[in-house]
PDB file of C-alpha atoms and ligand atoms in Angstrom:
ATOM      1  CA  MET A  26      40.595  27.720 -35.582  1.00  0.00           C
ATOM      2  CA  ASN A  27      38.460  26.372 -38.412  1.00  0.00           C
ATOM      3  CA  ASP A  28      37.231  23.644 -36.143  1.00  0.00           C
ATOM      4  CA  LEU A  29      36.193  26.254 -33.581  1.00  0.00           C
ATOM      5  CA  CYS A  30      34.254  28.238 -36.252  1.00  0.00           C
ATOM      6  CA  ASP A  31      32.504  25.072 -37.386  1.00  0.00           C
ATOM      7  CA  VAL A  32      31.446  24.319 -33.841  1.00  0.00           C
ATOM      8  CA  ASN A  33      30.113  27.908 -33.308  1.00  0.00           C
ATOM      9  CA  LEU A  34      28.326  27.848 -36.652  1.00  0.00           C
ATOM     10  CA  SER A  35      26.613  24.606 -36.052  1.00  0.00           C
ATOM     11  CA  ARG A  36      25.608  25.691 -32.512  1.00  0.00           C
ATOM     12  CA  ARG A  37      24.141  28.925 -33.991  1.00  0.00           C
ATOM     13  CA  ASN A  38      22.255  26.927 -36.594  1.00  0.00           C
ATOM     14  CA  VAL A  39      20.844  24.684 -33.935  1.00  0.00           C
ATOM     15  CA  LEU A  40      19.656  27.702 -31.891  1.00  0.00           C
ATOM     16  CA  ILE A  41      18.042  29.344 -34.936  1.00  0.00           C
ATOM     17  CA  ALA A  42      16.301  26.103 -35.886  1.00  0.00           C
ATOM     18  CA  GLY A  43      15.020  25.740 -32.335  1.00  0.00           C
ATOM     19  CA  ALA A  44      13.699  29.318 -32.259  1.00  0.00           C
ATOM     20  CA  LEU A  45      11.915  28.811 -35.595  1.00  0.00           C
ATOM     21  CA  SER A  46      10.242  25.630 -34.448  1.00  0.00           C
ATOM     22  CA  ALA A  47       9.135  27.323 -31.182  1.00  0.00           C
ATOM     23  CA  THR A  48       7.616  30.183 -33.199  1.00  0.00           C
ATOM     24  CA  ALA A  49       5.866  27.706 -35.460  1.00  0.00           C
ATOM     25  CA  THR A  50       4.399  25.932 -32.449  1.00  0.00           C
ATOM     26  CA  ALA A  51       3.069  29.182 -31.014  1.00  0.00           C
ATOM     27  CA  VAL A  52       1.214  30.199 -34.191  1.00  0.00           C
ATOM     28  CA  PRO A  53      -2.517  29.495 -33.727  1.00  0.00           C
ATOM     29  CA  LEU A  54      -4.158  27.082 -36.151  1.00  0.00           C
ATOM     30  CA  THR A  55      -6.479  28.546 -38.791  1.00  0.00           C
ATOM     31  CA  ALA A  56     -10.124  27.441 -38.744  1.00  0.00           C
ATOM     32  CA  ASP A  57      -9.487  25.165 -41.739  1.00  0.00           C
ATOM     33  CA  ALA A  58      -6.492  23.594 -40.090  1.00  0.00           C
ATOM     34  CA  GLN A  59      -8.439  23.093 -36.911  1.00  0.00           C
ATOM     35  CA  GLN A  60     -11.174  21.256 -38.797  1.00  0.00           C
ATOM     36  CA  GLN A  61      -8.586  18.930 -40.228  1.00  0.00           C
ATOM     37  CA  GLN A  62      -7.333  17.978 -36.749  1.00  0.00           C
ATOM     38  CA  PRO A  63      -8.377  14.426 -35.744  1.00  0.00           C
ATOM     39  CA  GLN A  64     -11.346  14.573 -33.348  1.00  0.00           C
ATOM     40  CA  GLN A  65     -10.727  13.241 -29.841  1.00  0.00           C
ATOM     41  CA  PRO A  66     -13.137  10.402 -29.047  1.00  0.00           C
ATOM     42  CA  ALA A  67     -15.826  11.665 -26.650  1.00  0.00           C
ATOM     43  CA  THR A  68     -15.343  10.165 -23.195  1.00  0.00           C
ATOM     44  CA  THR A  69     -18.417   8.768 -21.465  1.00  0.00           C
ATOM     45  CA  PRO A  70     -18.967  10.598 -18.183  1.00  0.00           C
ATOM     46  CA  PRO A  71     -19.170   8.286 -15.168  1.00  0.00           C
ATOM     47  CA  PRO A  72     -22.698   7.592 -13.910  1.00  0.00           C
ATOM     48  CA  THR A  73     -23.730  10.053 -11.237  1.00  0.00           C
ATOM     49  CA  LYS A  74     -26.668   8.021  -9.927  1.00  0.00           C
ATOM     50  CA  ALA A  75     -27.017   4.345  -9.114  1.00  0.00           C
ATOM     51  CA  ARG A  76     -29.586   2.026  -7.604  1.00  0.00           C
ATOM     52  CA  VAL A  77     -28.684   0.058  -4.496  1.00  0.00           C
ATOM     53  CA  SER A  78     -30.720  -2.434  -2.475  1.00  0.00           C
ATOM     54  CA  PHE A  79     -29.983  -3.485   1.076  1.00  0.00           C
ATOM     55  CA  GLN A  80     -31.784  -4.500   4.220  1.00  0.00           C
ATOM     56  CA  VAL A  81     -31.966  -1.967   7.020  1.00  0.00           C
ATOM     57  CA  ASN A  82     -33.225  -3.165  10.398  1.00  0.00           C
ATOM     58  CA  GLY A  83     -34.926  -6.107   8.711  1.00  0.00           C
ATOM     59  CA  LYS A  84     -36.652  -4.047   6.032  1.00  0.00           C
ATOM     60  CA  GLN A  85     -35.669  -4.243   2.361  1.00  0.00           C
ATOM     61  CA  GLN A  86     -34.792  -0.818   0.932  1.00  0.00           C
ATOM     62  CA  THR A  87     -33.993   0.251  -2.624  1.00  0.00           C
ATOM     63  CA  LEU A  88     -32.526   3.687  -3.175  1.00  0.00           C
ATOM     64  CA  GLU A  89     -31.509   5.715  -6.201  1.00  0.00           C
ATOM     65  CA  VAL A  90     -28.515   7.685  -4.946  1.00  0.00           C
ATOM     66  CA  ASP A  91     -25.729   9.889  -6.158  1.00  0.00           C
ATOM     67  CA  THR A  92     -22.784   7.495  -6.349  1.00  0.00           C
ATOM     68  CA  ARG A  93     -20.875   9.723  -3.901  1.00  0.00           C
ATOM     69  CA  THR A  94     -23.494   9.323  -1.154  1.00  0.00           C
ATOM     70  CA  THR A  95     -22.081   7.809   2.021  1.00  0.00           C
ATOM     71  CA  LEU A  96     -23.957   5.076   3.827  1.00  0.00           C
ATOM     72  CA  LEU A  97     -24.391   7.562   6.683  1.00  0.00           C
ATOM     73  CA  ASP A  98     -26.130  10.097   4.444  1.00  0.00           C
ATOM     74  CA  ALA A  99     -28.220   7.374   2.797  1.00  0.00           C
ATOM     75  CA  LEU A 100     -29.476   6.312   6.230  1.00  0.00           C
ATOM     76  CA  ARG A 101     -30.072   9.801   7.552  1.00  0.00           C
ATOM     77  CA  GLU A 102     -31.129  11.794   4.486  1.00  0.00           C
ATOM     78  CA  HIS A 103     -32.824   9.150   2.338  1.00  0.00           C
ATOM     79  CA  LEU A 104     -34.283   6.771   4.926  1.00  0.00           C
ATOM     80  CA  HIS A 105     -34.667   9.368   7.713  1.00  0.00           C
ATOM     81  CA  LEU A 106     -33.048   7.071  10.256  1.00  0.00           C
ATOM     82  CA  THR A 107     -31.468   9.911  12.174  1.00  0.00           C
ATOM     83  CA  GLY A 108     -30.462   7.830  15.185  1.00  0.00           C
ATOM     84  CA  THR A 109     -27.085   7.302  13.529  1.00  0.00           C
ATOM     85  CA  LYS A 110     -25.150  10.492  14.133  1.00  0.00           C
ATOM     86  CA  LYS A 111     -22.725  12.510  12.037  1.00  0.00           C
ATOM     87  CA  GLY A 112     -19.870  13.763  14.190  1.00  0.00           C
ATOM     88  CA  CYS A 113     -16.652  14.325  12.286  1.00  0.00           C
ATOM     89  CA  ASP A 114     -17.681  12.810   8.900  1.00  0.00           C
ATOM     90  CA  HIS A 115     -14.030  11.725   8.643  1.00  0.00           C
ATOM     91  CA  GLY A 116     -13.835   8.355  10.408  1.00  0.00           C
ATOM     92  CA  GLN A 117     -12.436   9.796  13.604  1.00  0.00           C
ATOM     93  CA  CYS A 118     -15.220   9.822  16.184  1.00  0.00           C
ATOM     94  CA  GLY A 119     -17.343   6.674  15.751  1.00  0.00           C
ATOM     95  CA  ALA A 120     -20.664   8.542  16.126  1.00  0.00           C
ATOM     96  CA  CYS A 121     -21.805   7.045  12.814  1.00  0.00           C
ATOM     97  CA  THR A 122     -21.126   3.393  13.759  1.00  0.00           C
ATOM     98  CA  VAL A 123     -23.607   0.877  12.361  1.00  0.00           C
ATOM     99  CA  ILE A 124     -23.446  -2.908  12.076  1.00  0.00           C
ATOM    100  CA  VAL A 125     -23.140  -4.336   8.568  1.00  0.00           C
ATOM    101  CA  ASP A 126     -23.401  -8.106   8.206  1.00  0.00           C
ATOM    102  CA  GLY A 127     -22.368  -8.464  11.851  1.00  0.00           C
ATOM    103  CA  ARG A 128     -19.362  -6.113  11.720  1.00  0.00           C
ATOM    104  CA  ARG A 129     -19.301  -2.531  12.971  1.00  0.00           C
ATOM    105  CA  ILE A 130     -18.226   0.113  10.491  1.00  0.00           C
ATOM    106  CA  ASN A 131     -18.002   3.884  10.333  1.00  0.00           C
ATOM    107  CA  SER A 132     -20.839   4.615   7.935  1.00  0.00           C
ATOM    108  CA  CYS A 133     -19.343   8.019   7.047  1.00  0.00           C
ATOM    109  CA  LEU A 134     -16.392   6.242   5.421  1.00  0.00           C
ATOM    110  CA  SER A 135     -18.415   3.896   3.248  1.00  0.00           C
ATOM    111  CA  LEU A 136     -20.353   4.616   0.073  1.00  0.00           C
ATOM    112  CA  ALA A 137     -23.981   3.492   0.025  1.00  0.00           C
ATOM    113  CA  VAL A 138     -23.533   1.813  -3.373  1.00  0.00           C
ATOM    114  CA  MET A 139     -20.938  -0.532  -1.844  1.00  0.00           C
ATOM    115  CA  HIS A 140     -23.616  -2.209   0.273  1.00  0.00           C
ATOM    116  CA  GLU A 141     -25.702  -4.040  -2.294  1.00  0.00           C
ATOM    117  CA  GLY A 142     -27.357  -7.007  -0.553  1.00  0.00           C
ATOM    118  CA  ASN A 143     -25.941  -6.206   2.916  1.00  0.00           C
ATOM    119  CA  LYS A 144     -27.848  -6.437   6.190  1.00  0.00           C
ATOM    120  CA  ILE A 145     -27.476  -3.179   8.087  1.00  0.00           C
ATOM    121  CA  THR A 146     -28.462  -2.608  11.707  1.00  0.00           C
ATOM    122  CA  THR A 147     -28.725   0.886  13.135  1.00  0.00           C
ATOM    123  CA  ILE A 148     -29.619   1.951  16.667  1.00  0.00           C
ATOM    124  CA  GLU A 149     -33.294   1.973  15.614  1.00  0.00           C
ATOM    125  CA  GLY A 150     -33.023  -1.736  14.792  1.00  0.00           C
ATOM    126  CA  LEU A 151     -31.578  -2.841  18.126  1.00  0.00           C
ATOM    127  CA  GLY A 152     -34.521  -2.076  20.364  1.00  0.00           C
ATOM    128  CA  THR A 153     -37.528   0.166  20.819  1.00  0.00           C
ATOM    129  CA  PRO A 154     -38.350   2.608  23.628  1.00  0.00           C
ATOM    130  CA  ASP A 155     -40.759  -0.009  25.029  1.00  0.00           C
ATOM    131  CA  GLN A 156     -38.431  -2.918  24.498  1.00  0.00           C
ATOM    132  CA  LEU A 157     -34.839  -1.837  24.856  1.00  0.00           C
ATOM    133  CA  HIS A 158     -31.939  -4.003  23.722  1.00  0.00           C
ATOM    134  CA  ALA A 159     -29.950  -5.269  26.725  1.00  0.00           C
ATOM    135  CA  MET A 160     -27.107  -2.880  25.823  1.00  0.00           C
ATOM    136  CA  GLN A 161     -29.463   0.103  25.613  1.00  0.00           C
ATOM    137  CA  ALA A 162     -30.954  -0.797  29.010  1.00  0.00           C
ATOM    138  CA  ALA A 163     -27.467  -1.134  30.535  1.00  0.00           C
ATOM    139  CA  PHE A 164     -26.418   2.289  29.192  1.00  0.00           C
ATOM    140  CA  VAL A 165     -29.501   3.804  30.839  1.00  0.00           C
ATOM    141  CA  LYS A 166     -28.874   1.949  34.105  1.00  0.00           C
ATOM    142  CA  HIS A 167     -25.178   2.924  34.298  1.00  0.00           C
ATOM    143  CA  ASP A 168     -25.547   6.509  33.013  1.00  0.00           C
ATOM    144  CA  GLY A 169     -23.404   5.656  29.986  1.00  0.00           C
ATOM    145  CA  TYR A 170     -24.063   9.034  28.379  1.00  0.00           C
ATOM    146  CA  GLN A 171     -24.561  12.701  29.099  1.00  0.00           C
ATOM    147  CA  CYS A 172     -25.458  14.668  25.948  1.00  0.00           C
ATOM    148  CA  GLY A 173     -26.183  11.386  24.151  1.00  0.00           C
ATOM    149  CA  TYR A 174     -24.710  12.380  20.798  1.00  0.00           C
ATOM    150  CA  CYS A 175     -22.143   9.598  20.709  1.00  0.00           C
ATOM    151  CA  THR A 176     -24.489   7.050  22.307  1.00  0.00           C
ATOM    152  CA  PRO A 177     -26.046   5.356  19.229  1.00  0.00           C
ATOM    153  CA  GLY A 178     -22.551   4.730  17.858  1.00  0.00           C
ATOM    154  CA  GLN A 179     -21.281   3.572  21.263  1.00  0.00           C
ATOM    155  CA  ILE A 180     -24.150   1.103  21.650  1.00  0.00           C
ATOM    156  CA  CYS A 181     -23.849  -0.326  18.105  1.00  0.00           C
ATOM    157  CA  SER A 182     -20.114  -0.652  18.628  1.00  0.00           C
ATOM    158  CA  ALA A 183     -20.546  -2.299  22.041  1.00  0.00           C
ATOM    159  CA  VAL A 184     -22.994  -4.885  20.676  1.00  0.00           C
ATOM    160  CA  ALA A 185     -20.565  -5.775  17.869  1.00  0.00           C
ATOM    161  CA  VAL A 186     -17.593  -5.814  20.288  1.00  0.00           C
ATOM    162  CA  LEU A 187     -19.166  -8.558  22.389  1.00  0.00           C
ATOM    163  CA  ASP A 188     -19.757 -10.592  19.209  1.00  0.00           C
ATOM    164  CA  GLU A 189     -16.113 -10.088  18.188  1.00  0.00           C
ATOM    165  CA  ILE A 190     -14.940 -11.364  21.585  1.00  0.00           C
ATOM    166  CA  ARG A 191     -17.324 -14.321  21.432  1.00  0.00           C
ATOM    167  CA  GLN A 192     -15.964 -15.195  17.996  1.00  0.00           C
ATOM    168  CA  GLY A 193     -12.400 -15.087  19.335  1.00  0.00           C
ATOM    169  CA  ILE A 194     -11.248 -12.102  17.245  1.00  0.00           C
ATOM    170  CA  PRO A 195      -8.140 -10.662  18.976  1.00  0.00           C
ATOM    171  CA  SER A 196      -7.494  -6.962  19.573  1.00  0.00           C
ATOM    172  CA  HIS A 197      -4.267  -4.956  19.864  1.00  0.00           C
ATOM    173  CA  VAL A 198      -4.089  -5.712  23.590  1.00  0.00           C
ATOM    174  CA  SER A 199      -4.767  -9.463  23.368  1.00  0.00           C
ATOM    175  CA  ALA A 200      -1.648 -11.104  24.816  1.00  0.00           C
ATOM    176  CA  ASP A 201      -2.124 -14.383  22.955  1.00  0.00           C
ATOM    177  CA  LEU A 202      -3.488 -14.129  19.425  1.00  0.00           C
ATOM    178  CA  ASN A 203      -4.405 -17.819  19.419  1.00  0.00           C
ATOM    179  CA  ALA A 204      -6.261 -17.817  22.737  1.00  0.00           C
ATOM    180  CA  LYS A 205      -9.855 -16.744  23.232  1.00  0.00           C
ATOM    181  CA  PRO A 206      -9.766 -13.006  24.064  1.00  0.00           C
ATOM    182  CA  LEU A 207     -10.431 -12.114  27.687  1.00  0.00           C
ATOM    183  CA  LEU A 208     -13.483 -10.132  28.630  1.00  0.00           C
ATOM    184  CA  ASN A 209     -11.652  -7.615  30.773  1.00  0.00           C
ATOM    185  CA  GLU A 210     -11.602  -3.835  31.025  1.00  0.00           C
ATOM    186  CA  SER A 211      -8.480  -3.272  28.928  1.00  0.00           C
ATOM    187  CA  GLU A 212      -9.926  -5.396  26.096  1.00  0.00           C
ATOM    188  CA  LEU A 213     -13.176  -3.443  26.202  1.00  0.00           C
ATOM    189  CA  ARG A 214     -11.436  -0.061  26.376  1.00  0.00           C
ATOM    190  CA  GLU A 215      -9.177  -0.935  23.441  1.00  0.00           C
ATOM    191  CA  ARG A 216     -12.022  -2.278  21.325  1.00  0.00           C
ATOM    192  CA  MET A 217     -14.182   0.786  22.076  1.00  0.00           C
ATOM    193  CA  SER A 218     -11.346   3.247  21.451  1.00  0.00           C
ATOM    194  CA  GLY A 219     -12.740   4.285  18.056  1.00  0.00           C
ATOM    195  CA  ASN A 220     -15.837   5.695  19.736  1.00  0.00           C
ATOM    196  CA  ILE A 221     -15.092   9.093  21.204  1.00  0.00           C
ATOM    197  CA  CYS A 222     -17.274  10.577  23.946  1.00  0.00           C
ATOM    198  CA  ARG A 223     -16.750  14.300  24.417  1.00  0.00           C
ATOM    199  CA  CYS A 224     -18.714  14.139  27.668  1.00  0.00           C
ATOM    200  CA  GLY A 225     -16.236  11.598  29.022  1.00  0.00           C
ATOM    201  CA  ALA A 226     -18.729   8.915  30.044  1.00  0.00           C
ATOM    202  CA  TYR A 227     -16.140   6.220  29.403  1.00  0.00           C
ATOM    203  CA  SER A 228     -16.089   4.476  32.777  1.00  0.00           C
ATOM    204  CA  ASN A 229     -19.889   4.242  32.856  1.00  0.00           C
ATOM    205  CA  ILE A 230     -19.887   2.926  29.284  1.00  0.00           C
ATOM    206  CA  ILE A 231     -17.432   0.185  30.308  1.00  0.00           C
ATOM    207  CA  ASP A 232     -19.635  -0.657  33.319  1.00  0.00           C
ATOM    208  CA  ALA A 233     -22.640  -1.020  31.007  1.00  0.00           C
ATOM    209  CA  ILE A 234     -20.803  -3.252  28.526  1.00  0.00           C
ATOM    210  CA  THR A 235     -19.314  -5.339  31.337  1.00  0.00           C
ATOM    211  CA  GLU A 236     -22.746  -5.973  32.768  1.00  0.00           C
ATOM    212  CA  VAL A 237     -24.132  -7.117  29.412  1.00  0.00           C
ATOM    213  CA  ALA A 238     -21.003  -9.194  28.759  1.00  0.00           C
ATOM    214  CA  GLY A 239     -21.455 -10.914  32.124  1.00  0.00           C
ATOM    215  CA  ARG A 240     -25.002 -11.737  31.216  1.00  0.00           C
ATOM    216  CA  THR A 241     -24.290 -12.976  27.706  1.00  0.00           C
ATOM    217  CA  ALA A 242     -20.733 -14.322  27.971  1.00  0.00           C
TER     218      ALA A 242
HETATM  219 FE1  FES B  12     -18.134   8.869  11.117  1.00  0.00          FE
HETATM  220 FE2  FES B  12     -17.134  10.540  12.921  1.00  0.00          FE
HETATM  221  S1  FES B  12     -18.982  10.727  11.791  1.00  0.00           S
HETATM  222  S2  FES B  12     -16.424   8.579  12.379  1.00  0.00           S
HETATM  223 FE1  FES B  13     -21.932  13.348  25.039  1.00  0.00          FE
HETATM  224 FE2  FES B  13     -20.789  10.984  24.610  1.00  0.00          FE
HETATM  225  S1  FES B  13     -22.479  11.425  25.856  1.00  0.00           S
HETATM  226  S2  FES B  13     -20.437  12.853  23.588  1.00  0.00           S
END
């Protein structure tokens, strides 16, 4: 019986002590007490602007940009190269495809400040209205577009695809990873699958790429 009382007593004491400490915690500090609190070291805010230099279509460019600016927005809003299109802005449609140091990327998924020293090619850098790039001419010849919104991305992607095949880079449908990839329709369709065309000009796009591939293979 005594043991039981001791247990109850000590449990009650523990509860009272806990309640007192909770009350003490909830009491606001006086102004004096607050002044005596150790000051938190001030954190340095991250830089919001940065300078980046890269080459776009053969021309050196230096921009002062918000560090959150995508390469797509840097091209369109800062350099006014509006040929590169913004479709989804989420890496899902390929409308924003540009070529960076020989590789195609979705420029909406890449920050401008990551491209210091890179060589960037946009649709404006491939050809001119008077002197079309072979891929641009083939798209015109084969009706590889309807509304044209996806076309700059399709053409940049197609140019880089043929380079990938020439360099022997396999795709998900390459049967033999060690053999030179074939230049057939399934390879081209797979490699172009990141470029969506809402108008459905896919078969004409493949015809255009196949023609250029035949010429340059
Ligand atoms: Fe970049 Fe759609 S706008 S992938
Ligand atoms: Fe219209 Fe491709 S031509 S989305």
